[in-house]
XYZ file of C-alpha atoms in Angstrom:
213
model
C 162.341 -113.295 -0.193
C 163.950 -114.248 -3.475
C 162.702 -115.075 -6.948
C 162.568 -118.868 -7.450
C 163.722 -118.730 -11.074
C 167.350 -118.000 -11.882
C 167.531 -114.721 -13.766
C 169.764 -114.908 -16.811
C 169.546 -111.253 -17.835
C 168.806 -108.132 -15.882
C 167.931 -104.555 -16.678
C 167.851 -102.112 -13.791
C 165.411 -99.264 -14.335
C 167.332 -96.326 -12.908
C 164.288 -94.086 -13.158
C 162.701 -96.101 -10.369
C 165.555 -96.648 -7.968
C 166.153 -94.976 -4.636
C 169.342 -94.634 -2.612
C 169.533 -94.441 1.171
C 172.578 -92.287 1.933
C 174.506 -91.869 5.157
C 176.923 -89.103 4.250
C 177.631 -86.432 6.875
C 176.290 -83.804 4.482
C 173.035 -85.734 4.037
C 172.566 -85.807 7.800
C 173.138 -82.073 8.146
C 176.381 -82.130 10.128
C 178.571 -79.059 10.331
C 182.019 -78.684 8.803
C 183.879 -79.598 12.003
C 181.863 -82.791 12.457
C 182.340 -83.712 8.797
C 186.103 -83.214 9.042
C 186.286 -85.371 12.157
C 184.283 -88.149 10.515
C 186.551 -88.126 7.472
C 189.651 -88.372 9.675
C 188.123 -91.224 11.672
C 187.153 -93.026 8.494
C 190.656 -92.747 7.076
C 192.403 -93.808 10.276
C 191.024 -97.151 11.342
C 188.194 -98.583 9.277
C 190.023 -100.242 6.386
C 188.993 -103.719 7.534
C 185.272 -102.912 7.435
C 184.595 -103.951 3.849
C 182.079 -106.805 3.607
C 179.737 -108.635 5.955
C 180.990 -111.713 7.767
C 178.919 -114.895 7.666
C 177.527 -113.998 11.094
C 176.561 -110.539 9.894
C 174.889 -112.010 6.807
C 172.815 -114.069 9.205
C 171.767 -110.820 10.877
C 170.742 -109.499 7.455
C 168.417 -112.465 6.894
C 166.936 -112.113 10.365
C 166.468 -108.361 9.978
C 164.765 -108.832 6.595
C 162.119 -111.076 8.127
C 161.490 -108.587 10.916
C 161.345 -105.644 8.514
C 158.749 -107.523 6.455
C 156.628 -107.910 9.583
C 156.967 -104.241 10.553
C 156.147 -102.939 7.069
C 153.433 -105.549 6.578
C 151.765 -104.444 9.802
C 151.840 -100.796 8.721
C 150.434 -101.469 5.247
C 148.163 -104.343 6.360
C 149.989 -106.827 4.131
C 149.167 -110.432 5.091
C 152.120 -112.847 5.444
C 151.466 -114.363 2.020
C 151.012 -110.921 0.514
C 154.769 -110.598 0.104
C 154.522 -113.234 -2.631
C 152.990 -110.481 -4.763
C 155.892 -108.145 -3.956
C 158.809 -110.313 -5.120
C 162.282 -109.034 -4.421
C 165.909 -110.077 -4.264
C 168.040 -109.067 -1.300
C 171.734 -108.755 -2.123
C 174.857 -107.882 -0.208
C 178.091 -106.788 -1.864
C 179.475 -110.295 -2.373
C 176.316 -111.703 -3.953
C 176.221 -112.417 -7.655
C 174.554 -109.560 -9.490
C 175.497 -106.905 -6.936
C 176.701 -103.678 -8.478
C 179.048 -101.051 -7.036
C 177.349 -98.381 -4.934
C 178.893 -95.059 -3.870
C 180.395 -94.937 -0.385
C 177.715 -92.766 1.282
C 174.916 -95.076 0.095
C 173.664 -97.614 2.622
C 171.245 -99.398 0.286
C 169.417 -99.168 -3.010
C 165.989 -100.359 -4.077
C 165.336 -100.672 -7.803
C 162.792 -102.132 -10.168
C 164.494 -104.880 -12.167
C 163.457 -106.763 -15.293
C 164.502 -110.395 -15.452
C 164.579 -113.051 -18.151
C 164.343 -116.748 -17.387
C 164.051 -119.935 -19.462
C 161.024 -120.821 -17.336
C 159.143 -117.700 -18.476
C 158.140 -116.703 -21.982
C 158.210 -112.977 -21.225
C 160.386 -110.637 -19.202
C 159.103 -110.129 -15.682
C 159.487 -107.319 -13.193
C 160.610 -107.641 -9.609
C 162.519 -105.536 -7.124
C 166.063 -105.649 -5.907
C 167.240 -104.399 -2.532
C 171.010 -104.169 -2.445
C 172.899 -103.436 0.750
C 176.241 -101.649 0.683
C 178.199 -103.668 3.255
C 181.089 -101.251 3.502
C 178.982 -98.136 4.033
C 176.748 -99.871 6.564
C 179.718 -101.117 8.580
C 181.407 -97.717 8.463
C 178.207 -95.952 9.520
C 177.676 -98.436 12.364
C 181.235 -97.854 13.535
C 180.923 -94.079 13.273
C 177.681 -94.033 15.271
C 179.034 -96.660 17.703
C 176.339 -99.166 16.708
C 178.586 -102.203 16.252
C 176.847 -103.986 19.112
C 173.465 -103.122 17.624
C 174.059 -103.938 13.967
C 170.878 -106.007 13.892
C 168.735 -103.004 14.880
C 170.520 -100.859 12.296
C 169.795 -103.453 9.599
C 166.132 -103.585 10.648
C 165.933 -99.820 10.126
C 167.693 -99.929 6.742
C 165.559 -102.795 5.440
C 162.351 -101.257 6.785
C 163.220 -98.088 4.877
C 163.933 -100.045 1.691
C 160.767 -102.143 1.960
C 158.682 -98.992 2.283
C 160.273 -97.901 -1.001
C 159.425 -101.308 -2.461
C 155.756 -101.127 -1.472
C 155.434 -97.583 -2.754
C 157.202 -98.369 -6.030
C 154.919 -101.323 -6.584
C 151.602 -99.823 -5.525
C 151.729 -96.035 -5.415
C 154.217 -94.807 -8.003
C 152.329 -96.614 -10.760
C 149.497 -94.131 -10.369
C 149.519 -91.320 -12.883
C 149.284 -88.618 -10.214
C 152.520 -89.886 -8.631
C 154.508 -90.486 -11.817
C 156.382 -87.188 -11.625
C 157.267 -87.400 -7.948
C 160.700 -85.928 -7.245
C 163.172 -88.325 -5.696
C 164.066 -86.045 -2.815
C 160.381 -85.620 -1.973
C 159.853 -89.372 -2.099
C 162.950 -90.023 0.010
C 161.768 -87.602 2.697
C 158.340 -89.242 2.711
C 159.825 -92.721 3.056
C 162.048 -91.545 5.901
C 158.998 -90.238 7.756
C 157.099 -93.476 7.212
C 160.039 -95.640 8.324
C 160.421 -93.489 11.426
C 156.714 -93.822 12.184
C 156.830 -97.602 11.744
C 159.795 -98.108 14.063
C 159.214 -95.322 16.609
C 157.448 -97.672 19.004
C 159.424 -100.807 18.153
C 161.411 -102.526 20.874
C 164.743 -102.905 19.145
C 167.877 -101.957 21.098
C 169.219 -98.518 20.160
C 166.397 -97.881 17.681
C 165.849 -94.410 19.151
C 169.416 -93.196 18.502
C 169.345 -94.851 15.068
C 166.180 -93.002 14.069
C 167.578 -89.758 15.466
C 170.779 -90.122 13.434
C 169.387 -91.392 10.136
C 165.852 -90.027 9.727
C 164.203 -86.642 9.584
C 162.371 -85.496 12.678
C 158.590 -85.362 12.304
C 158.326 -82.481 14.767
């Protein structure tokens, strides 16, 4: 889903942005595994920089499916997403900003200005980090299941979006630590997709989410 008006000025509120990281350290790997991953990354992944047109098509498809999965969990009707407006960007889209290598995606509250509106308006921006996603897919041998990986990433980010819009506005949640929120979103995303019938979703959840056991 995108905002119909063309935004002419943007202000990203960094106090309400969340990063989904895929670094070896974030996933709790030992030193030997981290060293091996760094060697593999340096040796043969230079070409994995941005999504191809086919892969961008997978992004669009995965976004629609993630909306359905998250909407089912939160009981959001199909038209309910009109009240949760967001932009979805990849690295080559206008307005995309550089993200650190370990980061797979970022969700942020954004303020836009448009000639069609008299006042600034808030919406959300989900930005994917093409390079990190492609490297992570290669490292975990998910190249044939990139679509499932994108469904997981976008499900995770849309849970952030819903919570930023509805829950974090409450006073009792205003001081929520980012690491606490990230762990909670990981658990919710895992719960949403645990029974989903996407190829390789089990290994993806095992590699990129916290166990609920």
